[in-house]
PDB file of N, CA and C in Angstrom:
ATOM      1  N   MET A   1       5.410  45.509  18.800  1.00 45.00           N
ATOM      2  CA  MET A   1       5.525  44.836  17.535  1.00 45.00           C
ATOM      3  C   MET A   1       4.932  43.431  17.588  1.00 45.00           C
ATOM      4  N   TRP A   2       5.145  42.694  18.650  1.00 50.00           N
ATOM      5  CA  TRP A   2       4.642  41.328  18.749  1.00 50.00           C
ATOM      6  C   TRP A   2       3.310  41.268  19.480  1.00 50.00           C
ATOM      7  N   GLY A   3       2.768  42.381  19.911  1.00 53.00           N
ATOM      8  CA  GLY A   3       1.464  42.408  20.545  1.00 53.00           C
ATOM      9  C   GLY A   3       1.414  41.677  21.871  1.00 53.00           C
ATOM     10  N   GLY A   4       2.394  41.869  22.731  1.00 56.00           N
ATOM     11  CA  GLY A   4       2.383  41.236  24.039  1.00 56.00           C
ATOM     12  C   GLY A   4       2.992  39.850  24.063  1.00 56.00           C
ATOM     13  N   ARG A   5       3.421  39.367  22.954  1.00 59.00           N
ATOM     14  CA  ARG A   5       4.055  38.051  22.912  1.00 59.00           C
ATOM     15  C   ARG A   5       5.521  38.178  23.292  1.00 59.00           C
ATOM     16  N   ARG A   6       6.165  37.045  23.384  1.00 57.00           N
ATOM     17  CA  ARG A   6       7.592  37.046  23.717  1.00 57.00           C
ATOM     18  C   ARG A   6       8.403  37.636  22.576  1.00 57.00           C
ATOM     19  N   PRO A   7       9.543  38.185  22.895  1.00 56.00           N
ATOM     20  CA  PRO A   7      10.411  38.699  21.827  1.00 56.00           C
ATOM     21  C   PRO A   7      10.838  37.559  20.903  1.00 56.00           C
ATOM     22  N   ALA A   8      11.174  37.903  19.688  1.00 55.00           N
ATOM     23  CA  ALA A   8      11.536  36.901  18.680  1.00 55.00           C
ATOM     24  C   ALA A   8      12.738  36.080  19.100  1.00 55.00           C
ATOM     25  N   ALA A   9      13.644  36.649  19.846  1.00 57.00           N
ATOM     26  CA  ALA A   9      14.838  35.918  20.269  1.00 57.00           C
ATOM     27  C   ALA A   9      14.484  34.786  21.219  1.00 57.00           C
ATOM     28  N   GLU A  10      13.382  34.905  21.959  1.00 53.00           N
ATOM     29  CA  GLU A  10      13.000  33.873  22.914  1.00 53.00           C
ATOM     30  C   GLU A  10      12.058  32.828  22.318  1.00 53.00           C
ATOM     31  N   MET A  11      11.512  33.080  21.141  1.00 54.00           N
ATOM     32  CA  MET A  11      10.578  32.146  20.535  1.00 54.00           C
ATOM     33  C   MET A  11      11.337  30.960  19.964  1.00 54.00           C
ATOM     34  N   PRO A  12      10.816  29.745  20.152  1.00 62.00           N
ATOM     35  CA  PRO A  12      11.495  28.578  19.577  1.00 62.00           C
ATOM     36  C   PRO A  12      11.381  28.606  18.060  1.00 62.00           C
ATOM     37  N   CYS A  13      12.387  28.145  17.426  1.00 70.00           N
ATOM     38  CA  CYS A  13      12.386  28.118  15.966  1.00 70.00           C
ATOM     39  C   CYS A  13      11.507  26.961  15.499  1.00 70.00           C
ATOM     40  N   VAL A  14      10.454  27.278  14.817  1.00 71.00           N
ATOM     41  CA  VAL A  14       9.490  26.275  14.372  1.00 71.00           C
ATOM     42  C   VAL A  14      10.119  25.336  13.353  1.00 71.00           C
ATOM     43  N   MET A  15      10.939  25.858  12.475  1.00 69.00           N
ATOM     44  CA  MET A  15      11.566  25.011  11.460  1.00 69.00           C
ATOM     45  C   MET A  15      12.528  24.008  12.078  1.00 69.00           C
ATOM     46  N   ASP A  16      13.266  24.414  13.114  1.00 74.00           N
ATOM     47  CA  ASP A  16      14.152  23.466  13.782  1.00 74.00           C
ATOM     48  C   ASP A  16      13.356  22.335  14.405  1.00 74.00           C
ATOM     49  N   ALA A  17      12.259  22.662  15.076  1.00 77.00           N
ATOM     50  CA  ALA A  17      11.430  21.636  15.693  1.00 77.00           C
ATOM     51  C   ALA A  17      10.823  20.722  14.631  1.00 77.00           C
ATOM     52  N   PHE A  18      10.388  21.306  13.524  1.00 75.00           N
ATOM     53  CA  PHE A  18       9.782  20.513  12.457  1.00 75.00           C
ATOM     54  C   PHE A  18      10.793  19.578  11.813  1.00 75.00           C
ATOM     55  N   THR A  19      11.986  20.074  11.524  1.00 76.00           N
ATOM     56  CA  THR A  19      12.994  19.221  10.896  1.00 76.00           C
ATOM     57  C   THR A  19      13.443  18.110  11.841  1.00 76.00           C
ATOM     58  N   THR A  20      13.516  18.408  13.142  1.00 79.00           N
ATOM     59  CA  THR A  20      13.863  17.370  14.113  1.00 79.00           C
ATOM     60  C   THR A  20      12.775  16.299  14.138  1.00 79.00           C
ATOM     61  N   TYR A  21      11.510  16.721  14.195  1.00 79.00           N
ATOM     62  CA  TYR A  21      10.393  15.777  14.198  1.00 79.00           C
ATOM     63  C   TYR A  21      10.384  14.949  12.915  1.00 79.00           C
ATOM     64  N   LEU A  22      10.575  15.601  11.783  1.00 75.00           N
ATOM     65  CA  LEU A  22      10.562  14.913  10.500  1.00 75.00           C
ATOM     66  C   LEU A  22      11.708  13.909  10.411  1.00 75.00           C
ATOM     67  N   GLY A  23      12.865  14.273  10.923  1.00 77.00           N
ATOM     68  CA  GLY A  23      14.005  13.356  10.913  1.00 77.00           C
ATOM     69  C   GLY A  23      13.741  12.115  11.728  1.00 77.00           C
ATOM     70  N   HIS A  24      13.111  12.285  12.897  1.00 76.00           N
ATOM     71  CA  HIS A  24      12.779  11.126  13.723  1.00 76.00           C
ATOM     72  C   HIS A  24      11.690  10.283  13.068  1.00 76.00           C
ATOM     73  N   ALA A  25      10.699  10.921  12.456  1.00 72.00           N
ATOM     74  CA  ALA A  25       9.600  10.195  11.824  1.00 72.00           C
ATOM     75  C   ALA A  25      10.091   9.392  10.617  1.00 72.00           C
ATOM     76  N   LEU A  26      10.997   9.968   9.831  1.00 72.00           N
ATOM     77  CA  LEU A  26      11.507   9.264   8.662  1.00 72.00           C
ATOM     78  C   LEU A  26      12.488   8.167   9.038  1.00 72.00           C
ATOM     79  N   GLY A  27      13.094   8.263  10.189  1.00 70.00           N
ATOM     80  CA  GLY A  27      14.043   7.255  10.624  1.00 70.00           C
ATOM     81  C   GLY A  27      13.394   6.023  11.208  1.00 70.00           C
ATOM     82  N   ARG A  28      12.111   6.121  11.565  1.00 67.00           N
ATOM     83  CA  ARG A  28      11.418   4.975  12.141  1.00 67.00           C
ATOM     84  C   ARG A  28      11.133   3.943  11.071  1.00 67.00           C
ATOM     85  N   GLU A  29      11.141   2.678  11.469  1.00 67.00           N
ATOM     86  CA  GLU A  29      10.867   1.594  10.537  1.00 67.00           C
ATOM     87  C   GLU A  29       9.739   0.704  11.055  1.00 67.00           C
ATOM     88  N   ASP A  30       8.804   1.269  11.819  1.00 65.00           N
ATOM     89  CA  ASP A  30       7.754   0.468  12.437  1.00 65.00           C
ATOM     90  C   ASP A  30       6.857  -0.199  11.396  1.00 65.00           C
ATOM     91  N   GLY A  31       6.348   0.533  10.448  1.00 66.00           N
ATOM     92  CA  GLY A  31       5.391  -0.004   9.490  1.00 66.00           C
ATOM     93  C   GLY A  31       5.999  -0.485   8.196  1.00 66.00           C
ATOM     94  N   GLN A  32       7.308  -0.549   8.135  1.00 71.00           N
ATOM     95  CA  GLN A  32       7.965  -0.909   6.888  1.00 71.00           C
ATOM     96  C   GLN A  32       7.656  -2.349   6.480  1.00 71.00           C
ATOM     97  N   GLY A  33       7.657  -3.277   7.413  1.00 79.00           N
ATOM     98  CA  GLY A  33       7.391  -4.678   7.082  1.00 79.00           C
ATOM     99  C   GLY A  33       5.991  -4.874   6.552  1.00 79.00           C
ATOM    100  N   ALA A  34       5.006  -4.256   7.198  1.00 80.00           N
ATOM    101  CA  ALA A  34       3.620  -4.389   6.753  1.00 80.00           C
ATOM    102  C   ALA A  34       3.436  -3.783   5.366  1.00 80.00           C
ATOM    103  N   THR A  35       4.100  -2.689   5.101  1.00 82.00           N
ATOM    104  CA  THR A  35       3.997  -2.055   3.786  1.00 82.00           C
ATOM    105  C   THR A  35       4.588  -2.956   2.711  1.00 82.00           C
ATOM    106  N   GLU A  36       5.714  -3.572   2.997  1.00 87.00           N
ATOM    107  CA  GLU A  36       6.335  -4.462   2.019  1.00 87.00           C
ATOM    108  C   GLU A  36       5.454  -5.674   1.752  1.00 87.00           C
ATOM    109  N   TYR A  37       4.873  -6.267   2.799  1.00 90.00           N
ATOM    110  CA  TYR A  37       3.973  -7.396   2.603  1.00 90.00           C
ATOM    111  C   TYR A  37       2.753  -6.975   1.786  1.00 90.00           C
ATOM    112  N   GLY A  38       2.228  -5.804   2.056  1.00 89.00           N
ATOM    113  CA  GLY A  38       1.085  -5.309   1.299  1.00 89.00           C
ATOM    114  C   GLY A  38       1.415  -5.133  -0.172  1.00 89.00           C
ATOM    115  N   LEU A  39       2.599  -4.606  -0.462  1.00 92.00           N
ATOM    116  CA  LEU A  39       3.019  -4.441  -1.854  1.00 92.00           C
ATOM    117  C   LEU A  39       3.183  -5.781  -2.556  1.00 92.00           C
ATOM    118  N   VAL A  40       3.771  -6.754  -1.866  1.00 94.00           N
ATOM    119  CA  VAL A  40       3.959  -8.083  -2.463  1.00 94.00           C
ATOM    120  C   VAL A  40       2.611  -8.724  -2.753  1.00 94.00           C
ATOM    121  N   ILE A  41       1.676  -8.643  -1.803  1.00 95.00           N
ATOM    122  CA  ILE A  41       0.346  -9.220  -2.002  1.00 95.00           C
ATOM    123  C   ILE A  41      -0.355  -8.521  -3.167  1.00 95.00           C
ATOM    124  N   GLY A  42      -0.221  -7.197  -3.244  1.00 94.00           N
ATOM    125  CA  GLY A  42      -0.829  -6.463  -4.347  1.00 94.00           C
ATOM    126  C   GLY A  42      -0.271  -6.877  -5.699  1.00 94.00           C
ATOM    127  N   ILE A  43       1.033  -7.067  -5.777  1.00 96.00           N
ATOM    128  CA  ILE A  43       1.663  -7.474  -7.034  1.00 96.00           C
ATOM    129  C   ILE A  43       1.225  -8.880  -7.422  1.00 96.00           C
ATOM    130  N   VAL A  44       1.134  -9.786  -6.445  1.00 96.00           N
ATOM    131  CA  VAL A  44       0.696 -11.154  -6.731  1.00 96.00           C
ATOM    132  C   VAL A  44      -0.745 -11.153  -7.233  1.00 96.00           C
ATOM    133  N   LEU A  45      -1.623 -10.392  -6.568  1.00 96.00           N
ATOM    134  CA  LEU A  45      -3.019 -10.336  -7.005  1.00 96.00           C
ATOM    135  C   LEU A  45      -3.149  -9.729  -8.396  1.00 96.00           C
ATOM    136  N   LEU A  46      -2.377  -8.695  -8.674  1.00 96.00           N
ATOM    137  CA  LEU A  46      -2.412  -8.079 -10.000  1.00 96.00           C
ATOM    138  C   LEU A  46      -1.947  -9.058 -11.073  1.00 96.00           C
ATOM    139  N   SER A  47      -0.884  -9.815 -10.788  1.00 96.00           N
ATOM    140  CA  SER A  47      -0.397 -10.782 -11.775  1.00 96.00           C
ATOM    141  C   SER A  47      -1.406 -11.909 -11.987  1.00 96.00           C
ATOM    142  N   LEU A  48      -2.099 -12.330 -10.914  1.00 95.00           N
ATOM    143  CA  LEU A  48      -3.143 -13.345 -11.073  1.00 95.00           C
ATOM    144  C   LEU A  48      -4.291 -12.823 -11.938  1.00 95.00           C
ATOM    145  N   ALA A  49      -4.690 -11.595 -11.720  1.00 94.00           N
ATOM    146  CA  ALA A  49      -5.772 -11.009 -12.514  1.00 94.00           C
ATOM    147  C   ALA A  49      -5.378 -10.916 -13.978  1.00 94.00           C
ATOM    148  N   VAL A  50      -4.164 -10.492 -14.261  1.00 94.00           N
ATOM    149  CA  VAL A  50      -3.702 -10.392 -15.652  1.00 94.00           C
ATOM    150  C   VAL A  50      -3.649 -11.776 -16.291  1.00 94.00           C
ATOM    151  N   THR A  51      -3.218 -12.785 -15.546  1.00 93.00           N
ATOM    152  CA  THR A  51      -3.141 -14.148 -16.070  1.00 93.00           C
ATOM    153  C   THR A  51      -4.526 -14.691 -16.391  1.00 93.00           C
ATOM    154  N   VAL A  52      -5.477 -14.472 -15.491  1.00 90.00           N
ATOM    155  CA  VAL A  52      -6.842 -14.957 -15.733  1.00 90.00           C
ATOM    156  C   VAL A  52      -7.449 -14.273 -16.947  1.00 90.00           C
ATOM    157  N   VAL A  53      -7.236 -12.982 -17.092  1.00 91.00           N
ATOM    158  CA  VAL A  53      -7.774 -12.269 -18.255  1.00 91.00           C
ATOM    159  C   VAL A  53      -7.118 -12.775 -19.532  1.00 91.00           C
ATOM    160  N   ALA A  54      -5.816 -13.016 -19.487  1.00 92.00           N
ATOM    161  CA  ALA A  54      -5.108 -13.480 -20.679  1.00 92.00           C
ATOM    162  C   ALA A  54      -5.536 -14.889 -21.076  1.00 92.00           C
ATOM    163  N   LEU A  55      -5.870 -15.719 -20.107  1.00 93.00           N
ATOM    164  CA  LEU A  55      -6.240 -17.104 -20.397  1.00 93.00           C
ATOM    165  C   LEU A  55      -7.749 -17.341 -20.342  1.00 93.00           C
ATOM    166  N   ALA A  56      -8.531 -16.283 -20.420  1.00 93.00           N
ATOM    167  CA  ALA A  56      -9.985 -16.395 -20.253  1.00 93.00           C
ATOM    168  C   ALA A  56     -10.610 -17.361 -21.256  1.00 93.00           C
ATOM    169  N   THR A  57     -10.209 -17.312 -22.517  1.00 92.00           N
ATOM    170  CA  THR A  57     -10.817 -18.197 -23.515  1.00 92.00           C
ATOM    171  C   THR A  57     -10.443 -19.651 -23.263  1.00 92.00           C
ATOM    172  N   SER A  58      -9.210 -19.904 -22.860  1.00 93.00           N
ATOM    173  CA  SER A  58      -8.786 -21.273 -22.566  1.00 93.00           C
ATOM    174  C   SER A  58      -9.524 -21.811 -21.341  1.00 93.00           C
ATOM    175  N   ILE A  59      -9.698 -20.973 -20.338  1.00 90.00           N
ATOM    176  CA  ILE A  59     -10.406 -21.390 -19.126  1.00 90.00           C
ATOM    177  C   ILE A  59     -11.863 -21.682 -19.452  1.00 90.00           C
ATOM    178  N   THR A  60     -12.480 -20.840 -20.264  1.00 94.00           N
ATOM    179  CA  THR A  60     -13.875 -21.051 -20.653  1.00 94.00           C
ATOM    180  C   THR A  60     -14.036 -22.350 -21.441  1.00 94.00           C
ATOM    181  N   ALA A  61     -13.130 -22.617 -22.362  1.00 95.00           N
ATOM    182  CA  ALA A  61     -13.181 -23.854 -23.148  1.00 95.00           C
ATOM    183  C   ALA A  61     -13.025 -25.076 -22.252  1.00 95.00           C
ATOM    184  N   PHE A  62     -12.116 -25.007 -21.292  1.00 95.00           N
ATOM    185  CA  PHE A  62     -11.901 -26.121 -20.371  1.00 95.00           C
ATOM    186  C   PHE A  62     -13.145 -26.371 -19.529  1.00 95.00           C
ATOM    187  N   LEU A  63     -13.740 -25.307 -18.985  1.00 95.00           N
ATOM    188  CA  LEU A  63     -14.931 -25.477 -18.157  1.00 95.00           C
ATOM    189  C   LEU A  63     -16.118 -25.984 -18.977  1.00 95.00           C
ATOM    190  N   ASN A  64     -16.226 -25.572 -20.235  1.00 96.00           N
ATOM    191  CA  ASN A  64     -17.279 -26.100 -21.109  1.00 96.00           C
ATOM    192  C   ASN A  64     -17.072 -27.590 -21.385  1.00 96.00           C
ATOM    193  N   ALA A  65     -15.827 -28.014 -21.544  1.00 96.00           N
ATOM    194  CA  ALA A  65     -15.537 -29.437 -21.749  1.00 96.00           C
ATOM    195  C   ALA A  65     -15.888 -30.246 -20.509  1.00 96.00           C
ATOM    196  N   VAL A  66     -15.558 -29.704 -19.336  1.00 96.00           N
ATOM    197  CA  VAL A  66     -15.912 -30.388 -18.080  1.00 96.00           C
ATOM    198  C   VAL A  66     -17.427 -30.472 -17.943  1.00 96.00           C
ATOM    199  N   ALA A  67     -18.134 -29.419 -18.288  1.00 95.00           N
ATOM    200  CA  ALA A  67     -19.597 -29.417 -18.210  1.00 95.00           C
ATOM    201  C   ALA A  67     -20.181 -30.434 -19.165  1.00 95.00           C
ATOM    202  N   ALA A  68     -19.616 -30.591 -20.353  1.00 95.00           N
ATOM    203  CA  ALA A  68     -20.101 -31.582 -21.317  1.00 95.00           C
ATOM    204  C   ALA A  68     -19.901 -32.983 -20.787  1.00 95.00           C
ATOM    205  N   VAL A  69     -18.780 -33.245 -20.150  1.00 94.00           N
ATOM    206  CA  VAL A  69     -18.524 -34.577 -19.567  1.00 94.00           C
ATOM    207  C   VAL A  69     -19.506 -34.855 -18.442  1.00 94.00           C
ATOM    208  N   VAL A  70     -19.746 -33.865 -17.587  1.00 94.00           N
ATOM    209  CA  VAL A  70     -20.686 -34.034 -16.491  1.00 94.00           C
ATOM    210  C   VAL A  70     -22.092 -34.264 -17.032  1.00 94.00           C
ATOM    211  N   ASP A  71     -22.476 -33.528 -18.068  1.00 93.00           N
ATOM    212  CA  ASP A  71     -23.802 -33.708 -18.672  1.00 93.00           C
ATOM    213  C   ASP A  71     -23.931 -35.100 -19.302  1.00 93.00           C
ATOM    214  N   ALA A  72     -22.850 -35.619 -19.878  1.00 92.00           N
ATOM    215  CA  ALA A  72     -22.885 -36.945 -20.489  1.00 92.00           C
ATOM    216  C   ALA A  72     -22.990 -38.036 -19.432  1.00 92.00           C
ATOM    217  N   LEU A  73     -22.429 -37.815 -18.258  1.00 91.00           N
ATOM    218  CA  LEU A  73     -22.460 -38.833 -17.203  1.00 91.00           C
ATOM    219  C   LEU A  73     -23.802 -38.855 -16.465  1.00 91.00           C
ATOM    220  N   LEU A  74     -24.450 -37.724 -16.355  1.00 86.00           N
ATOM    221  CA  LEU A  74     -25.716 -37.652 -15.637  1.00 86.00           C
ATOM    222  C   LEU A  74     -26.875 -37.771 -16.620  1.00 86.00           C
ATOM    223  N   PRO A  75     -27.840 -38.622 -16.304  1.00 71.00           N
ATOM    224  CA  PRO A  75     -28.976 -38.763 -17.244  1.00 71.00           C
ATOM    225  C   PRO A  75     -29.895 -37.580 -17.217  1.00 71.00           C
TER     226      PRO A  75
END
């Protein structure tokens, strides 16, 4: 029936080994700190991008005013 392999009673249970491995892998906290820092940096960058887009007209007006002052000072 098994084609020369070991009887089923002697074969290790694959699901038991997998669940044991998965339990150990999920219990580890090695990369948790780096992931949290990455998420915080991503959220900060996203909020900066949204702020710049929301204030784009004000920023453009301010930079145009600065350019006008610089043009007035330089002959």
